[in-house]
Amino acid sequence: MLKKLAFAILFINRLFCYISAILSIFLMCLIVFDIFSRLFLNMSIEGTPIFARNAVVGMTFLALPWLTWERKHLRSDLVLSRTKGMLKKILEGMAGIVTTVMLSLYSYALLKPTINAFRFNETDVEGTTFIPLAPFYVICLLGCVLGVLGSLSVFRRKAKAKDMPEAQTPLTGFEI
């Protein structure tokens, strides 16, 4: 049962990451079209700045669960590569605990604004463009909750890997 749940969460994490990539391509095209319409048509696409401002936050939180699940979020690899033994395990454990606690606190902090966004129909306004904020709050909340689950999964995999010999982590295609 736990394995099926892990596969479902992994599927959702990947799906969110792909949606984030598609959204970033759409945003990139929208900004380019907006610039060209300003240059050649002397008019802009209304709502582009406000959509860009909110979409960047959404893209970040859509990709966050996958990055946490794969342990590809920002870490201090320089420090970890120079440490060995017990100190390395302590630093990795502290990084995992800090990630889990921070995402848990952020999830809790997002509950009230998300509920209020739905209750009061909050919108971000620019000119005559009204963009509802509730979807962006939901994306951030789901991203944080799935990030917590990903972080807990990393702890579970680490505990399971203690019994197995150390192997090199397979590449996922997201390495830089």
PDB file of C-alpha atoms in Angstrom:
ATOM      1  CA  MET A   1       0.000   0.000   0.000  1.00  0.00           C
ATOM      2  CA  LEU A   2       2.812   2.396   0.930  1.00  0.00           C
ATOM      3  CA  LYS A   3       4.596   1.589  -2.327  1.00  0.00           C
ATOM      4  CA  LYS A   4       1.464   2.375  -4.390  1.00  0.00           C
ATOM      5  CA  LEU A   5       1.060   5.670  -2.546  1.00  0.00           C
ATOM      6  CA  ALA A   6       4.710   6.502  -3.217  1.00  0.00           C
ATOM      7  CA  PHE A   7       4.261   5.791  -6.938  1.00  0.00           C
ATOM      8  CA  ALA A   8       1.117   7.961  -7.043  1.00  0.00           C
ATOM      9  CA  ILE A   9       2.928  10.841  -5.336  1.00  0.00           C
ATOM     10  CA  LEU A  10       5.892  10.399  -7.680  1.00  0.00           C
ATOM     11  CA  PHE A  11       3.534  10.558 -10.683  1.00  0.00           C
ATOM     12  CA  ILE A  12       1.925  13.755  -9.355  1.00  0.00           C
ATOM     13  CA  ASN A  13       5.362  15.272  -8.679  1.00  0.00           C
ATOM     14  CA  ARG A  14       6.495  14.560 -12.241  1.00  0.00           C
ATOM     15  CA  LEU A  15       3.233  15.875 -13.641  1.00  0.00           C
ATOM     16  CA  PHE A  16       3.614  19.114 -11.671  1.00  0.00           C
ATOM     17  CA  CYS A  17       7.193  19.470 -12.890  1.00  0.00           C
ATOM     18  CA  TYR A  18       6.093  19.058 -16.526  1.00  0.00           C
ATOM     19  CA  ILE A  19       3.272  21.551 -16.009  1.00  0.00           C
ATOM     20  CA  SER A  20       5.849  23.963 -14.580  1.00  0.00           C
ATOM     21  CA  ALA A  21       8.018  23.517 -17.667  1.00  0.00           C
ATOM     22  CA  ILE A  22       5.062  24.079 -20.003  1.00  0.00           C
ATOM     23  CA  LEU A  23       4.029  27.150 -18.016  1.00  0.00           C
ATOM     24  CA  SER A  24       7.553  28.558 -18.236  1.00  0.00           C
ATOM     25  CA  ILE A  25       7.586  28.063 -22.031  1.00  0.00           C
ATOM     26  CA  PHE A  26       4.178  29.749 -22.276  1.00  0.00           C
ATOM     27  CA  LEU A  27       5.360  32.631 -20.110  1.00  0.00           C
ATOM     28  CA  MET A  28       8.518  33.005 -22.173  1.00  0.00           C
ATOM     29  CA  CYS A  29       6.480  33.182 -25.407  1.00  0.00           C
ATOM     30  CA  LEU A  30       3.970  35.598 -23.840  1.00  0.00           C
ATOM     31  CA  ILE A  31       6.738  37.984 -22.783  1.00  0.00           C
ATOM     32  CA  VAL A  32       8.385  37.838 -26.222  1.00  0.00           C
ATOM     33  CA  PHE A  33       5.041  38.517 -27.959  1.00  0.00           C
ATOM     34  CA  ASP A  34       4.379  41.371 -25.531  1.00  0.00           C
ATOM     35  CA  ILE A  35       7.740  42.957 -26.309  1.00  0.00           C
ATOM     36  CA  PHE A  36       7.247  42.610 -30.056  1.00  0.00           C
ATOM     37  CA  SER A  37       3.726  44.029 -29.861  1.00  0.00           C
ATOM     38  CA  ARG A  38       5.095  47.025 -27.931  1.00  0.00           C
ATOM     39  CA  LEU A  39       7.836  47.590 -30.495  1.00  0.00           C
ATOM     40  CA  PHE A  40       5.917  47.070 -33.731  1.00  0.00           C
ATOM     41  CA  LEU A  41       2.256  47.677 -32.864  1.00  0.00           C
ATOM     42  CA  ASN A  42       2.737  50.281 -30.108  1.00  0.00           C
ATOM     43  CA  MET A  43       0.437  48.318 -27.800  1.00  0.00           C
ATOM     44  CA  SER A  44       0.994  45.681 -25.168  1.00  0.00           C
ATOM     45  CA  ILE A  45      -0.760  42.478 -24.291  1.00  0.00           C
ATOM     46  CA  GLU A  46      -2.814  43.462 -21.292  1.00  0.00           C
ATOM     47  CA  GLY A  47      -2.114  41.572 -18.086  1.00  0.00           C
ATOM     48  CA  THR A  48       1.306  40.221 -19.078  1.00  0.00           C
ATOM     49  CA  PRO A  49       3.230  41.755 -16.144  1.00  0.00           C
ATOM     50  CA  ILE A  50       0.662  40.665 -13.570  1.00  0.00           C
ATOM     51  CA  PHE A  51       0.457  37.142 -15.007  1.00  0.00           C
ATOM     52  CA  ALA A  52       4.263  36.890 -15.122  1.00  0.00           C
ATOM     53  CA  ARG A  53       4.567  37.991 -11.502  1.00  0.00           C
ATOM     54  CA  ASN A  54       2.121  35.341 -10.290  1.00  0.00           C
ATOM     55  CA  ALA A  55       3.193  32.596 -12.704  1.00  0.00           C
ATOM     56  CA  VAL A  56       6.814  32.643 -11.528  1.00  0.00           C
ATOM     57  CA  VAL A  57       5.661  31.773  -8.014  1.00  0.00           C
ATOM     58  CA  GLY A  58       3.394  29.043  -9.368  1.00  0.00           C
ATOM     59  CA  MET A  59       6.165  27.564 -11.533  1.00  0.00           C
ATOM     60  CA  THR A  60       8.518  27.442  -8.566  1.00  0.00           C
ATOM     61  CA  PHE A  61       6.068  25.591  -6.343  1.00  0.00           C
ATOM     62  CA  LEU A  62       5.040  23.225  -9.138  1.00  0.00           C
ATOM     63  CA  ALA A  63       8.660  22.105  -9.573  1.00  0.00           C
ATOM     64  CA  LEU A  64       9.512  22.048  -5.853  1.00  0.00           C
ATOM     65  CA  PRO A  65       8.018  18.605  -4.987  1.00  0.00           C
ATOM     66  CA  TRP A  66       9.958  16.824  -7.735  1.00  0.00           C
ATOM     67  CA  LEU A  67      13.185  18.538  -6.759  1.00  0.00           C
ATOM     68  CA  THR A  68      12.684  17.606  -3.112  1.00  0.00           C
ATOM     69  CA  TRP A  69      11.756  14.014  -4.008  1.00  0.00           C
ATOM     70  CA  GLU A  70      14.923  13.662  -6.091  1.00  0.00           C
ATOM     71  CA  ARG A  71      17.064  15.613  -3.588  1.00  0.00           C
ATOM     72  CA  LYS A  72      18.012  18.081  -6.333  1.00  0.00           C
ATOM     73  CA  HIS A  73      17.126  21.209  -4.376  1.00  0.00           C
ATOM     74  CA  LEU A  74      19.890  23.528  -3.297  1.00  0.00           C
ATOM     75  CA  ARG A  75      22.379  21.825  -1.072  1.00  0.00           C
ATOM     76  CA  SER A  76      25.889  22.708  -0.082  1.00  0.00           C
ATOM     77  CA  ASP A  77      27.638  20.047  -2.161  1.00  0.00           C
ATOM     78  CA  LEU A  78      30.958  21.790  -1.689  1.00  0.00           C
ATOM     79  CA  VAL A  79      30.788  21.239   2.061  1.00  0.00           C
ATOM     80  CA  LEU A  80      29.360  17.712   1.758  1.00  0.00           C
ATOM     81  CA  SER A  81      32.029  16.632  -0.735  1.00  0.00           C
ATOM     82  CA  ARG A  82      34.770  17.581   1.733  1.00  0.00           C
ATOM     83  CA  THR A  83      33.257  15.852   4.746  1.00  0.00           C
ATOM     84  CA  LYS A  84      33.346  12.154   5.500  1.00  0.00           C
ATOM     85  CA  GLY A  85      31.846   9.640   7.824  1.00  0.00           C
ATOM     86  CA  MET A  86      29.550  10.643  10.637  1.00  0.00           C
ATOM     87  CA  LEU A  87      29.805  14.411  10.028  1.00  0.00           C
ATOM     88  CA  LYS A  88      28.528  13.945   6.467  1.00  0.00           C
ATOM     89  CA  LYS A  89      25.564  11.904   7.702  1.00  0.00           C
ATOM     90  CA  ILE A  90      24.804  14.526  10.355  1.00  0.00           C
ATOM     91  CA  LEU A  91      24.899  17.360   7.804  1.00  0.00           C
ATOM     92  CA  GLU A  92      22.674  15.447   5.377  1.00  0.00           C
ATOM     93  CA  GLY A  93      20.262  14.625   8.189  1.00  0.00           C
ATOM     94  CA  MET A  94      20.131  18.248   9.325  1.00  0.00           C
ATOM     95  CA  ALA A  95      19.463  19.389   5.748  1.00  0.00           C
ATOM     96  CA  GLY A  96      16.586  16.915   5.487  1.00  0.00           C
ATOM     97  CA  ILE A  97      15.131  17.957   8.831  1.00  0.00           C
ATOM     98  CA  VAL A  98      15.379  21.655   7.969  1.00  0.00           C
ATOM     99  CA  THR A  99      13.712  21.020   4.585  1.00  0.00           C
ATOM    100  CA  THR A 100      10.869  19.056   6.160  1.00  0.00           C
ATOM    101  CA  VAL A 101      10.281  21.571   8.967  1.00  0.00           C
ATOM    102  CA  MET A 102      10.446  24.620   6.692  1.00  0.00           C
ATOM    103  CA  LEU A 103       8.043  23.164   4.123  1.00  0.00           C
ATOM    104  CA  SER A 104       5.692  22.023   6.909  1.00  0.00           C
ATOM    105  CA  LEU A 105       5.656  25.503   8.442  1.00  0.00           C
ATOM    106  CA  TYR A 106       5.173  27.097   5.046  1.00  0.00           C
ATOM    107  CA  SER A 107       2.255  24.723   4.335  1.00  0.00           C
ATOM    108  CA  TYR A 108       0.662  25.716   7.623  1.00  0.00           C
ATOM    109  CA  ALA A 109       1.224  29.406   6.896  1.00  0.00           C
ATOM    110  CA  LEU A 110      -0.451  29.057   3.481  1.00  0.00           C
ATOM    111  CA  LEU A 111      -3.667  27.520   4.824  1.00  0.00           C
ATOM    112  CA  LYS A 112      -5.314  30.762   5.957  1.00  0.00           C
ATOM    113  CA  PRO A 113      -4.418  32.840   2.850  1.00  0.00           C
ATOM    114  CA  THR A 114      -5.669  30.026   0.595  1.00  0.00           C
ATOM    115  CA  ILE A 115      -8.991  29.815   2.421  1.00  0.00           C
ATOM    116  CA  ASN A 116      -9.334  33.621   2.367  1.00  0.00           C
ATOM    117  CA  ALA A 117      -8.557  33.745  -1.361  1.00  0.00           C
ATOM    118  CA  PHE A 118     -11.500  31.431  -2.007  1.00  0.00           C
ATOM    119  CA  ARG A 119     -13.781  33.068   0.552  1.00  0.00           C
ATOM    120  CA  PHE A 120     -13.270  36.651  -0.645  1.00  0.00           C
ATOM    121  CA  ASN A 121     -12.555  35.938  -4.342  1.00  0.00           C
ATOM    122  CA  GLU A 122      -9.210  37.748  -4.146  1.00  0.00           C
ATOM    123  CA  THR A 123      -7.893  39.008  -7.466  1.00  0.00           C
ATOM    124  CA  ASP A 124      -4.764  40.751  -8.600  1.00  0.00           C
ATOM    125  CA  VAL A 125      -5.724  43.784 -10.690  1.00  0.00           C
ATOM    126  CA  GLU A 126      -3.873  45.602 -13.425  1.00  0.00           C
ATOM    127  CA  GLY A 127      -5.886  47.882 -15.636  1.00  0.00           C
ATOM    128  CA  THR A 128      -8.966  45.914 -16.598  1.00  0.00           C
ATOM    129  CA  THR A 129      -7.356  42.507 -16.024  1.00  0.00           C
ATOM    130  CA  PHE A 130      -8.476  40.601 -12.966  1.00  0.00           C
ATOM    131  CA  ILE A 131      -6.458  37.448 -12.226  1.00  0.00           C
ATOM    132  CA  PRO A 132      -7.835  35.279  -9.398  1.00  0.00           C
ATOM    133  CA  LEU A 133      -5.226  34.483  -6.741  1.00  0.00           C
ATOM    134  CA  ALA A 134      -6.829  31.286  -5.416  1.00  0.00           C
ATOM    135  CA  PRO A 135      -5.223  28.976  -8.016  1.00  0.00           C
ATOM    136  CA  PHE A 136      -1.777  30.349  -7.204  1.00  0.00           C
ATOM    137  CA  TYR A 137      -2.328  29.794  -3.477  1.00  0.00           C
ATOM    138  CA  VAL A 138      -3.532  26.241  -4.133  1.00  0.00           C
ATOM    139  CA  ILE A 139      -0.448  25.526  -6.268  1.00  0.00           C
ATOM    140  CA  CYS A 140       1.844  26.842  -3.530  1.00  0.00           C
ATOM    141  CA  LEU A 141       0.057  24.845  -0.832  1.00  0.00           C
ATOM    142  CA  LEU A 142       0.069  21.618  -2.859  1.00  0.00           C
ATOM    143  CA  GLY A 143       3.713  22.157  -3.766  1.00  0.00           C
ATOM    144  CA  CYS A 144       4.672  22.535  -0.118  1.00  0.00           C
ATOM    145  CA  VAL A 145       2.649  19.527   1.038  1.00  0.00           C
ATOM    146  CA  LEU A 146       4.084  17.338  -1.725  1.00  0.00           C
ATOM    147  CA  GLY A 147       7.545  18.721  -0.878  1.00  0.00           C
ATOM    148  CA  VAL A 148       7.090  17.556   2.725  1.00  0.00           C
ATOM    149  CA  LEU A 149       6.043  14.118   1.482  1.00  0.00           C
ATOM    150  CA  GLY A 150       9.075  14.052  -0.811  1.00  0.00           C
ATOM    151  CA  SER A 151      11.376  14.981   2.025  1.00  0.00           C
ATOM    152  CA  LEU A 152       9.891  12.246   4.220  1.00  0.00           C
ATOM    153  CA  SER A 153      10.353   9.825   1.336  1.00  0.00           C
ATOM    154  CA  VAL A 154      14.035  10.733   1.188  1.00  0.00           C
ATOM    155  CA  PHE A 155      14.322   9.839   4.893  1.00  0.00           C
ATOM    156  CA  ARG A 156      12.559   6.516   4.232  1.00  0.00           C
ATOM    157  CA  ARG A 157      14.828   5.701   1.284  1.00  0.00           C
ATOM    158  CA  LYS A 158      17.916   6.610   3.339  1.00  0.00           C
ATOM    159  CA  ALA A 159      16.812   4.303   6.152  1.00  0.00           C
ATOM    160  CA  LYS A 160      16.127   1.526   3.637  1.00  0.00           C
ATOM    161  CA  ALA A 161      19.488   2.073   1.924  1.00  0.00           C
ATOM    162  CA  LYS A 162      21.405   1.462   5.178  1.00  0.00           C
ATOM    163  CA  ASP A 163      20.860  -2.265   4.695  1.00  0.00           C
ATOM    164  CA  MET A 164      21.987  -2.226   1.052  1.00  0.00           C
ATOM    165  CA  PRO A 165      25.477  -1.568  -0.351  1.00  0.00           C
ATOM    166  CA  GLU A 166      26.160   1.948  -1.546  1.00  0.00           C
ATOM    167  CA  ALA A 167      25.423   2.461  -5.229  1.00  0.00           C
ATOM    168  CA  GLN A 168      25.720   5.478  -7.449  1.00  0.00           C
ATOM    169  CA  THR A 169      22.485   7.428  -7.855  1.00  0.00           C
ATOM    170  CA  PRO A 170      21.092   7.027 -11.380  1.00  0.00           C
ATOM    171  CA  LEU A 171      20.794  10.142 -13.503  1.00  0.00           C
ATOM    172  CA  THR A 172      17.276  11.494 -13.952  1.00  0.00           C
ATOM    173  CA  GLY A 173      17.853  13.947 -16.773  1.00  0.00           C
ATOM    174  CA  PHE A 174      17.506  17.022 -14.568  1.00  0.00           C
ATOM    175  CA  GLU A 175      21.213  17.329 -13.734  1.00  0.00           C
ATOM    176  CA  ILE A 176      23.076  20.427 -14.826  1.00  0.00           C
TER     177      ILE A 176
END
